[in-house]
PDB file of C-alpha atoms in Angstrom:
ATOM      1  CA  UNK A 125     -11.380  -1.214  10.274  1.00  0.00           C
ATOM      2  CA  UNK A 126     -10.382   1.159   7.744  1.00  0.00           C
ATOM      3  CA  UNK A 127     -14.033   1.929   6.158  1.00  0.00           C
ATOM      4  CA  UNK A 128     -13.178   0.955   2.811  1.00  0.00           C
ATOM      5  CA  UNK A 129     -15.201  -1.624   1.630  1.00  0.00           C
ATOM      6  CA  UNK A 130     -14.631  -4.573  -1.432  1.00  0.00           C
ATOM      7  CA  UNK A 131     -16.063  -6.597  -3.196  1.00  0.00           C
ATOM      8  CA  UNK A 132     -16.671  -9.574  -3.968  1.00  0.00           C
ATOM      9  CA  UNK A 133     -13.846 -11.419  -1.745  1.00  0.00           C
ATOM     10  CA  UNK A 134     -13.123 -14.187  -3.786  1.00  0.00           C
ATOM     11  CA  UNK A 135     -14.259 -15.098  -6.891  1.00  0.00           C
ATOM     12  CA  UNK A 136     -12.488 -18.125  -9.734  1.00  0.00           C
ATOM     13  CA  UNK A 137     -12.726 -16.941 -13.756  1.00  0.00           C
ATOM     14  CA  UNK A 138     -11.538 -18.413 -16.679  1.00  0.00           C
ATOM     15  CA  UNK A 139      -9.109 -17.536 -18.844  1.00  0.00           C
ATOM     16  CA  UNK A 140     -10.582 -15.350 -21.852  1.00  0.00           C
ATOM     17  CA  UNK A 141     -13.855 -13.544 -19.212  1.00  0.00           C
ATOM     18  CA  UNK A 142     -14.216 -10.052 -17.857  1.00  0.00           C
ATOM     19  CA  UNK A 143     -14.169  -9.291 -14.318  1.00  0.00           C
ATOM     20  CA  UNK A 144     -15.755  -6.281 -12.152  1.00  0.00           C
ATOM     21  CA  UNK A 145     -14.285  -5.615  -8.838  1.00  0.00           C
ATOM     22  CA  UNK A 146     -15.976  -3.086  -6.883  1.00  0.00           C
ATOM     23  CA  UNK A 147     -14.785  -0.719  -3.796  1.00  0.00           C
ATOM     24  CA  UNK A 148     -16.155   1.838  -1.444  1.00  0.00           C
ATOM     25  CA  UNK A 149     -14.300   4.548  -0.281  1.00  0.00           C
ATOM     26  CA  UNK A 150     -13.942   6.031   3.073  1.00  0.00           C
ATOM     27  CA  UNK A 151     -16.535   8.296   3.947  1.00  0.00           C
ATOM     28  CA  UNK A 152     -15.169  11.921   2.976  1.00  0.00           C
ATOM     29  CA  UNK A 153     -12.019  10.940   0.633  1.00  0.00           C
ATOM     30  CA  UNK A 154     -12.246  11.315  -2.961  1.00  0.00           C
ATOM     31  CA  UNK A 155      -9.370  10.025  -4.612  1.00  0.00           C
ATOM     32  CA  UNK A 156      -9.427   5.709  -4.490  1.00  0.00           C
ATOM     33  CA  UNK A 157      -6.544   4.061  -6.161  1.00  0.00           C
ATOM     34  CA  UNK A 158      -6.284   0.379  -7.271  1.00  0.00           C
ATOM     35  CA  UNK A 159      -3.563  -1.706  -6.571  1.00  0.00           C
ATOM     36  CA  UNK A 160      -2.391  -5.218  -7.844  1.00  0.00           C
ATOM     37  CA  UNK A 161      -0.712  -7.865  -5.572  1.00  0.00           C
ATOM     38  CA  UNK A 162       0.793 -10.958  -6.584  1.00  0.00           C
ATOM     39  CA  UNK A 163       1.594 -14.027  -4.527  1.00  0.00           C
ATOM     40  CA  UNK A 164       4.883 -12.953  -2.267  1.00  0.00           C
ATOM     41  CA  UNK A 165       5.033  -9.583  -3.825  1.00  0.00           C
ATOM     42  CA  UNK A 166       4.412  -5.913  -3.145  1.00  0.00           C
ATOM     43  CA  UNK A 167       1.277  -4.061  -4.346  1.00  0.00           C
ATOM     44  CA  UNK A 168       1.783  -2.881  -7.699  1.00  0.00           C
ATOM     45  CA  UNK A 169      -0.087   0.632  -8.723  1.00  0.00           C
ATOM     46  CA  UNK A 170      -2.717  -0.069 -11.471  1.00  0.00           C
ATOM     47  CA  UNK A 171      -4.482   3.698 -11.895  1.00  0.00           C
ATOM     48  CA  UNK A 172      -5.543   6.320  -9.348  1.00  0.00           C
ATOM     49  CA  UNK A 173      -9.181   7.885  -9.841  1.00  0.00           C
ATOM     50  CA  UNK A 174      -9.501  11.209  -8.809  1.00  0.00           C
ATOM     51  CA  UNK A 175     -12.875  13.108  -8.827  1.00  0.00           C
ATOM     52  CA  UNK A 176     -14.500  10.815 -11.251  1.00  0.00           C
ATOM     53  CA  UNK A 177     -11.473  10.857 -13.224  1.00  0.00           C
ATOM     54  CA  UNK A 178      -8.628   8.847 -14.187  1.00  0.00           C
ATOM     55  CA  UNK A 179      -5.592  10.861 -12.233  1.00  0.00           C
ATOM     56  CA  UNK A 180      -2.563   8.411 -12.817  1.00  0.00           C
ATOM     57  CA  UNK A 181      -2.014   5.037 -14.260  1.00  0.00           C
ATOM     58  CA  UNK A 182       0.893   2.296 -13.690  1.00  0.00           C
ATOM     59  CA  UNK A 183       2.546   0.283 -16.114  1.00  0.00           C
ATOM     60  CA  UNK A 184      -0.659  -2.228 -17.030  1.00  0.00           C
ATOM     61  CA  UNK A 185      -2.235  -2.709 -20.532  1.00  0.00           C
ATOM     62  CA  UNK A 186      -5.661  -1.289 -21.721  1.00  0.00           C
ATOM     63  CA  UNK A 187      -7.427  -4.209 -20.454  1.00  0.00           C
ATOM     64  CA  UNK A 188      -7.376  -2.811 -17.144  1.00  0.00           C
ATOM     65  CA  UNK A 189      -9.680  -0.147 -16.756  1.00  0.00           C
ATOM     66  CA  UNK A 190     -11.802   1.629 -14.325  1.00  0.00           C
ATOM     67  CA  UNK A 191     -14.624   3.914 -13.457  1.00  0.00           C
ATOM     68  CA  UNK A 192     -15.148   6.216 -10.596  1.00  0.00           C
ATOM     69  CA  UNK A 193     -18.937   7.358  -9.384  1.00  0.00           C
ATOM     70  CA  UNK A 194     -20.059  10.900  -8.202  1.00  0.00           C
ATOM     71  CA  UNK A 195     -20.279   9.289  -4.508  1.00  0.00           C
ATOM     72  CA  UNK A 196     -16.368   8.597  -5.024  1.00  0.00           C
ATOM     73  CA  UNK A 197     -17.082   4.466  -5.133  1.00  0.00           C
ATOM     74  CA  UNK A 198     -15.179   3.073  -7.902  1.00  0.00           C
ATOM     75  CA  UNK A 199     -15.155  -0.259 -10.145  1.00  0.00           C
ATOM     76  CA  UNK A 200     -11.726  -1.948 -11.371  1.00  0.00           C
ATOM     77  CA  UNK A 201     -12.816  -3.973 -15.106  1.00  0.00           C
ATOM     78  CA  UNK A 202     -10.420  -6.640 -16.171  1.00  0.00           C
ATOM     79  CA  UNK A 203     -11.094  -7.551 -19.883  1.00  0.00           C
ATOM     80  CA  UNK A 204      -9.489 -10.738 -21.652  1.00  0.00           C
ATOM     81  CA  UNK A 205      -8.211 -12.179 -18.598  1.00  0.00           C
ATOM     82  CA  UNK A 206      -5.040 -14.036 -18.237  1.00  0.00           C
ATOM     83  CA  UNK A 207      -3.463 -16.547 -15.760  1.00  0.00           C
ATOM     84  CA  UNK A 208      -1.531 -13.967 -14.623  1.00  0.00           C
ATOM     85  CA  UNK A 209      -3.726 -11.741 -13.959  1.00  0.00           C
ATOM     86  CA  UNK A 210      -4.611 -13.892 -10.695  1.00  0.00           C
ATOM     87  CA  UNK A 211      -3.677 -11.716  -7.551  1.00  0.00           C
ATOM     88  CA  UNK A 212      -5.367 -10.191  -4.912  1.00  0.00           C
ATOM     89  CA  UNK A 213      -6.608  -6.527  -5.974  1.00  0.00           C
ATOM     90  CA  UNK A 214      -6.857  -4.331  -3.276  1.00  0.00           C
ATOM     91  CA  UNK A 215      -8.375  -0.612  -3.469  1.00  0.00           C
ATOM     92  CA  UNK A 216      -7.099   1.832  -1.182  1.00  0.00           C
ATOM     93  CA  UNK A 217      -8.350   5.876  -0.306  1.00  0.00           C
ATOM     94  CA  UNK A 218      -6.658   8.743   0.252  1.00  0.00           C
ATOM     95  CA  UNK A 219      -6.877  12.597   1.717  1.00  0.00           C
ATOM     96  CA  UNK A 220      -4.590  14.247   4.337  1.00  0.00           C
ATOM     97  CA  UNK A 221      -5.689  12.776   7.220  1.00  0.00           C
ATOM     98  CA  UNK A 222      -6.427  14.838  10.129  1.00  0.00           C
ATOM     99  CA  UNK A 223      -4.719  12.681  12.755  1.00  0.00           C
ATOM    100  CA  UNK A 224      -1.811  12.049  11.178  1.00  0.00           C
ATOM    101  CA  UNK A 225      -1.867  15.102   8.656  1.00  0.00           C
ATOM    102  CA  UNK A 226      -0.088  12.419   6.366  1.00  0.00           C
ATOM    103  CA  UNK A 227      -1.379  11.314   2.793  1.00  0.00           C
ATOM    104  CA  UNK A 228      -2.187   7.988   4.406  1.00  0.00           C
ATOM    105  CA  UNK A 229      -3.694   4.950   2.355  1.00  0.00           C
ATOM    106  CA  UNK A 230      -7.070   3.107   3.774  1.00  0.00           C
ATOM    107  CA  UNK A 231      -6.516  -0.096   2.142  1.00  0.00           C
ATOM    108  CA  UNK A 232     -10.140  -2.176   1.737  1.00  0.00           C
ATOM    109  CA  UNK A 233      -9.377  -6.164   2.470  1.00  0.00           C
ATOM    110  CA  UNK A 234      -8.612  -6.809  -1.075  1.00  0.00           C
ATOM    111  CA  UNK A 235     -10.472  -9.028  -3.654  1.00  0.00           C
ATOM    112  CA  UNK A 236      -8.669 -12.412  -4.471  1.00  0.00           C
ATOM    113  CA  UNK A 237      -9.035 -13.365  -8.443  1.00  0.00           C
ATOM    114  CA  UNK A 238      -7.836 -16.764  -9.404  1.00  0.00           C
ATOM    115  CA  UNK A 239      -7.664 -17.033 -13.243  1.00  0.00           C
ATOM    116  CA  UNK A 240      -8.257 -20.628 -14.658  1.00  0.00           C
TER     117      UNK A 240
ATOM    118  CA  UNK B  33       9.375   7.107  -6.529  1.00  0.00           C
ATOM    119  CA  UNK B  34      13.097   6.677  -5.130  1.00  0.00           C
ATOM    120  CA  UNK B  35      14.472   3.370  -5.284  1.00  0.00           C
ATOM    121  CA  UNK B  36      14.670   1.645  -1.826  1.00  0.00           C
ATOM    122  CA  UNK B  37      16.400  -1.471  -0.698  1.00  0.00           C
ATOM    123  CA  UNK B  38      15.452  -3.160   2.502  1.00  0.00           C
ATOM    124  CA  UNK B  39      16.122  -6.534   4.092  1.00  0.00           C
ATOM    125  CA  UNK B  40      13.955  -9.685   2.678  1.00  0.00           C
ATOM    126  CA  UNK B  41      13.336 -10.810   6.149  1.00  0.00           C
ATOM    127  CA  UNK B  42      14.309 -10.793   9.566  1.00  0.00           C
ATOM    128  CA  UNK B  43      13.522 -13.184  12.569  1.00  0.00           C
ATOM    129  CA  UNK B  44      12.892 -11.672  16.198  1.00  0.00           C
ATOM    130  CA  UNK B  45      11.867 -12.618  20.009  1.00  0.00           C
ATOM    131  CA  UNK B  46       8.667 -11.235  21.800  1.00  0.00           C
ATOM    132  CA  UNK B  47       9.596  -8.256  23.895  1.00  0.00           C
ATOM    133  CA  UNK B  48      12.162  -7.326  21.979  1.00  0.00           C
ATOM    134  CA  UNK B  49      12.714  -3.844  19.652  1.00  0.00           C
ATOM    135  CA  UNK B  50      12.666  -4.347  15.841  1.00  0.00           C
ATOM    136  CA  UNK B  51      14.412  -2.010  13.701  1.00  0.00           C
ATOM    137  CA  UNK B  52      14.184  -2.153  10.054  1.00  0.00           C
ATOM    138  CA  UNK B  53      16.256  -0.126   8.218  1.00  0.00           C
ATOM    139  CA  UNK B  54      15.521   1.113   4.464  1.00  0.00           C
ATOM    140  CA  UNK B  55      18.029   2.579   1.914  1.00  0.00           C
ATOM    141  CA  UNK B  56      17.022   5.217  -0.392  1.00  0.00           C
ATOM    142  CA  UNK B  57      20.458   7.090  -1.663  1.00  0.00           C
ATOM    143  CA  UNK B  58      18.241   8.812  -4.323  1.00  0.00           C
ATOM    144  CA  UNK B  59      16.306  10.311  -2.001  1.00  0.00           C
ATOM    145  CA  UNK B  60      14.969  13.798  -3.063  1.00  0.00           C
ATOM    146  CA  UNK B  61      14.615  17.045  -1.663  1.00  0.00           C
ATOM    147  CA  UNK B  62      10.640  16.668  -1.580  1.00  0.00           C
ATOM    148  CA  UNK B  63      10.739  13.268  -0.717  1.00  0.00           C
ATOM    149  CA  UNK B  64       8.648  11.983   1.986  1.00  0.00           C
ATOM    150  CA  UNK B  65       9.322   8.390   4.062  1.00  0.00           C
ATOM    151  CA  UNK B  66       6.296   6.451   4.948  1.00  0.00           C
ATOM    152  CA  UNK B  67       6.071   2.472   6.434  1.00  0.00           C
ATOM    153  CA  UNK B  68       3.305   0.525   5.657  1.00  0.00           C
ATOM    154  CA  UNK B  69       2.564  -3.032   7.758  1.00  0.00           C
ATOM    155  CA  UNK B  70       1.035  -5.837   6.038  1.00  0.00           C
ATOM    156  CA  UNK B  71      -1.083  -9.166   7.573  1.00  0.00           C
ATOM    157  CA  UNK B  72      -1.731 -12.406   5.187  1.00  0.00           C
ATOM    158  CA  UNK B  73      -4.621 -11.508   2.947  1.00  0.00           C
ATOM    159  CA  UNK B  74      -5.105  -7.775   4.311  1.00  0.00           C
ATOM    160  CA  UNK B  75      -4.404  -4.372   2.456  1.00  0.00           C
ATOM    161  CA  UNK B  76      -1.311  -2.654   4.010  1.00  0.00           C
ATOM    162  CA  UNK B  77      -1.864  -0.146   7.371  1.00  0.00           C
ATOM    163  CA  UNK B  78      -0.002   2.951   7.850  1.00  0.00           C
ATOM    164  CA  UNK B  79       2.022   3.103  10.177  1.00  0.00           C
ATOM    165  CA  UNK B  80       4.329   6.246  10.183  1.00  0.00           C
ATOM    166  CA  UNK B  81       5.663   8.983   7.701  1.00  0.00           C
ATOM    167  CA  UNK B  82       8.649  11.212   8.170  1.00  0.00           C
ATOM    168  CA  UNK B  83      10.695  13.936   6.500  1.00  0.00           C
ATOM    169  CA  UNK B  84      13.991  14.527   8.642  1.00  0.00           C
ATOM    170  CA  UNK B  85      15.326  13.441  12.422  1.00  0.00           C
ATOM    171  CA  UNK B  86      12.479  11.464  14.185  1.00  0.00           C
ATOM    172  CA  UNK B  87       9.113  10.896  14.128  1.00  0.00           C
ATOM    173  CA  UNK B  88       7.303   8.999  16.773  1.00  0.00           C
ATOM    174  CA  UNK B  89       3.332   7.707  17.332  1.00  0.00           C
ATOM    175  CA  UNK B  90       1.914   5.035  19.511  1.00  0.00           C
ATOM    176  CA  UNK B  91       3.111   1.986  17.276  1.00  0.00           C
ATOM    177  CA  UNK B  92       6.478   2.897  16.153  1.00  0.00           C
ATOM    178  CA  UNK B  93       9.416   5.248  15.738  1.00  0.00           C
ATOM    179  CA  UNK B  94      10.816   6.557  12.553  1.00  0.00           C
ATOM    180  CA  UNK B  95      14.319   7.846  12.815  1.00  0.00           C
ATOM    181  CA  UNK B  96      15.845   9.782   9.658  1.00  0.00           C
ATOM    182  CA  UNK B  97      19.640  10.607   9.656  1.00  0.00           C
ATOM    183  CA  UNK B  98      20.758  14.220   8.695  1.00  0.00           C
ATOM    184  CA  UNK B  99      21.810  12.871   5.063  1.00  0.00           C
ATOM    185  CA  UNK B 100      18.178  11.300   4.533  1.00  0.00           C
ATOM    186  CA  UNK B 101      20.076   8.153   2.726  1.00  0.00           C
ATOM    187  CA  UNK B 102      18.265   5.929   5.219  1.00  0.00           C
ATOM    188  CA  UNK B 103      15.707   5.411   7.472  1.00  0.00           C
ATOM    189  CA  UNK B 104      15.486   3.048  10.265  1.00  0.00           C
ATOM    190  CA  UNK B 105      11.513   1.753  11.462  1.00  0.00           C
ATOM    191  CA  UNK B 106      11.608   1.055  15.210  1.00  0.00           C
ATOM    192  CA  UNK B 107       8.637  -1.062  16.310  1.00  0.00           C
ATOM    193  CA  UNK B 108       9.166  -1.410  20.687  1.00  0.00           C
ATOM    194  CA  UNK B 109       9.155  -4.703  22.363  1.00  0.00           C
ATOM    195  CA  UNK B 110       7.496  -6.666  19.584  1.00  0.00           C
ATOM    196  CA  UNK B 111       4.660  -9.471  20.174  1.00  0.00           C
ATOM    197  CA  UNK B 112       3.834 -11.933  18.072  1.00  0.00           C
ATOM    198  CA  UNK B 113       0.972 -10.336  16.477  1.00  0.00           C
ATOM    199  CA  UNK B 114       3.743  -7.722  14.755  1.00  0.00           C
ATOM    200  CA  UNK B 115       4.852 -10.729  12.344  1.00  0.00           C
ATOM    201  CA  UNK B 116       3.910  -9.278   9.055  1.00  0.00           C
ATOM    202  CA  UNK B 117       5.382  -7.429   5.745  1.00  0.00           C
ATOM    203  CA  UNK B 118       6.807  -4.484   6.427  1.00  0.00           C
ATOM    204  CA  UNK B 119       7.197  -2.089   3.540  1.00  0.00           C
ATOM    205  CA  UNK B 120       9.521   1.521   3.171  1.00  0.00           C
ATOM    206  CA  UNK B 121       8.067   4.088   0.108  1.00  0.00           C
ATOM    207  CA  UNK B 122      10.235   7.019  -0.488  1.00  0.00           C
ATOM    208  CA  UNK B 123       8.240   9.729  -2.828  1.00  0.00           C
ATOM    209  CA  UNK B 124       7.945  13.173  -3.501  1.00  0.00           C
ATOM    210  CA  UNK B 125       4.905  14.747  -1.198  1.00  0.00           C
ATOM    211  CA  UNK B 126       3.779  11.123  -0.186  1.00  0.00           C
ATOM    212  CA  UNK B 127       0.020  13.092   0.575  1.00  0.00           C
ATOM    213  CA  UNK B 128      -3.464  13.914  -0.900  1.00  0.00           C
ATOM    214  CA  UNK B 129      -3.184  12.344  -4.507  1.00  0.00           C
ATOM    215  CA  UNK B 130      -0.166  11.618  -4.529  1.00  0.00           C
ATOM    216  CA  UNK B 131      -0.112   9.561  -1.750  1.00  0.00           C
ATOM    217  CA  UNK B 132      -2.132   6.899  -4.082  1.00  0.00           C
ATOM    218  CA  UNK B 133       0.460   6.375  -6.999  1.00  0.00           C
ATOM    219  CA  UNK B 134       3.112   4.311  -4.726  1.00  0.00           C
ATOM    220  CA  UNK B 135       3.830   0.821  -6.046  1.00  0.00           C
ATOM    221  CA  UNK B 136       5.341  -0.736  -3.396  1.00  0.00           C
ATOM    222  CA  UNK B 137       8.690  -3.008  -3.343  1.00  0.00           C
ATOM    223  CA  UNK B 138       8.769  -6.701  -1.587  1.00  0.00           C
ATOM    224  CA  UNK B 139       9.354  -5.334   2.289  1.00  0.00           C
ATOM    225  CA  UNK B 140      10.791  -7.022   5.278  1.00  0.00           C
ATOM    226  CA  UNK B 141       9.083 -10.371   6.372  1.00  0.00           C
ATOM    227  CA  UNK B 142       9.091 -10.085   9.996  1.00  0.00           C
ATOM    228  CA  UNK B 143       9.132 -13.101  12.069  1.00  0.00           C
ATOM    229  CA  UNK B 144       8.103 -12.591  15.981  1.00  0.00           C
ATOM    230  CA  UNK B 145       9.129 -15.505  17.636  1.00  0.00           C
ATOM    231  CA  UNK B 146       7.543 -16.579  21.371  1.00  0.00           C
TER     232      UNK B 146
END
């Protein structure tokens, strides 16, 4: 149980719609980061949100963008989808841990988006 | 982020110790080592970071040679419940932020057998 929180779980869109995915940090980090994992792949860095703002991005178009709230929550928006965009998004939060004083990730259980 | 090469997959028994070795020749002087463990449909766990010689924690040992090249993931008499994705990130002050902006490769499939 790493206290990060996403959702929805699963969810089927067609090509062409907009998606929201939507995570919950662990209580006390401020920094979430969104990650996109394909079918026998490694997560691939999509953006970073630090403080409400955007603190890093990876190598994905404009159609993926994101918002971060004052309570440190944070929403992943898809626009224009494509088949490839189908992949399991997972969020993950961040700040030196004090038992490990290690940047370790808290990765939530992912979303999984198939794209029709 | 230094490149780093590791093993597709490899097959053990239960009880026995895994090691898992990563290579990073590009490694840099600020560069932090961290393992991550992945189940089916589950975000990745931490499960240790190092900088030089060894690190060890309840789960696993991380040992580091001198030259920082490599780094080998020990994981003690392994159960079946250790089969999973195991994945090496080599980056410069792998914390806070920073920590956040890893894209990680393909790992190690590990395969616990009984």
């Amino acid at each position: 149980e790493t206290g990060v929180t996403q959702s929805p779980t699963h969810l089927i869109k067609t090509r062409g719609q907009q998606v929201t995915l939507r995570c919950s940090s662990q209580s006390g980090h401020n920094t979430v980061s969104w990650y996109q994992q394909a079918l026998g792949q490694g997560p691939q860095f999509i953006f970073q949100y630090y403080r409400e703002e955007e603190n890093g991005r990876g190598n994905f178009p404009p159609r993926f963008s994101g918002l971060q709230f004052p309570n440190y929550s944070s929403e992943l928006n898809v626009n224009a989808l494509e088949l490839d965009d189908s992949a399991l998004y997972l969020c993950a939060s961040s700040g030196v841990s004090v038992r490990t004083n290690t940047g370790e990730l808290f990765f939530g259980e992912g979303s999984r988006l198939t794209v029709l | 982020l230094a490149k780093t090469t590791q093993p597709i997959s490899m097959d053990s028994y239960e009880g026995q110790e895994v090691n898992i070795t990563c290579s990073h020749n590009n490694i840099a002087t600020n560069d932090y080592i961290t393992w991550y463990q992945q189940f089916p449909s589950q975000g990745p766990r931490f499960i240790i970071q190092g900088y030089k010689t060894k690190v060890t924690n309840e789960v696993a040992s991380l040992f580091i040679p001198a030259d920082r090249k490599s780094s080998t993931l020990s994981l003690p008499r392994v159960s079946l419940s250790d089969t999973a994705v195991y994945y090496c990130l080599v980056g410069d002050d792998l914390r806070g932020t920073n920590a956040g902006k890893s894209t990680f490769g393909d790992g190690t499939t590990l395969t616990v057998k009984p």
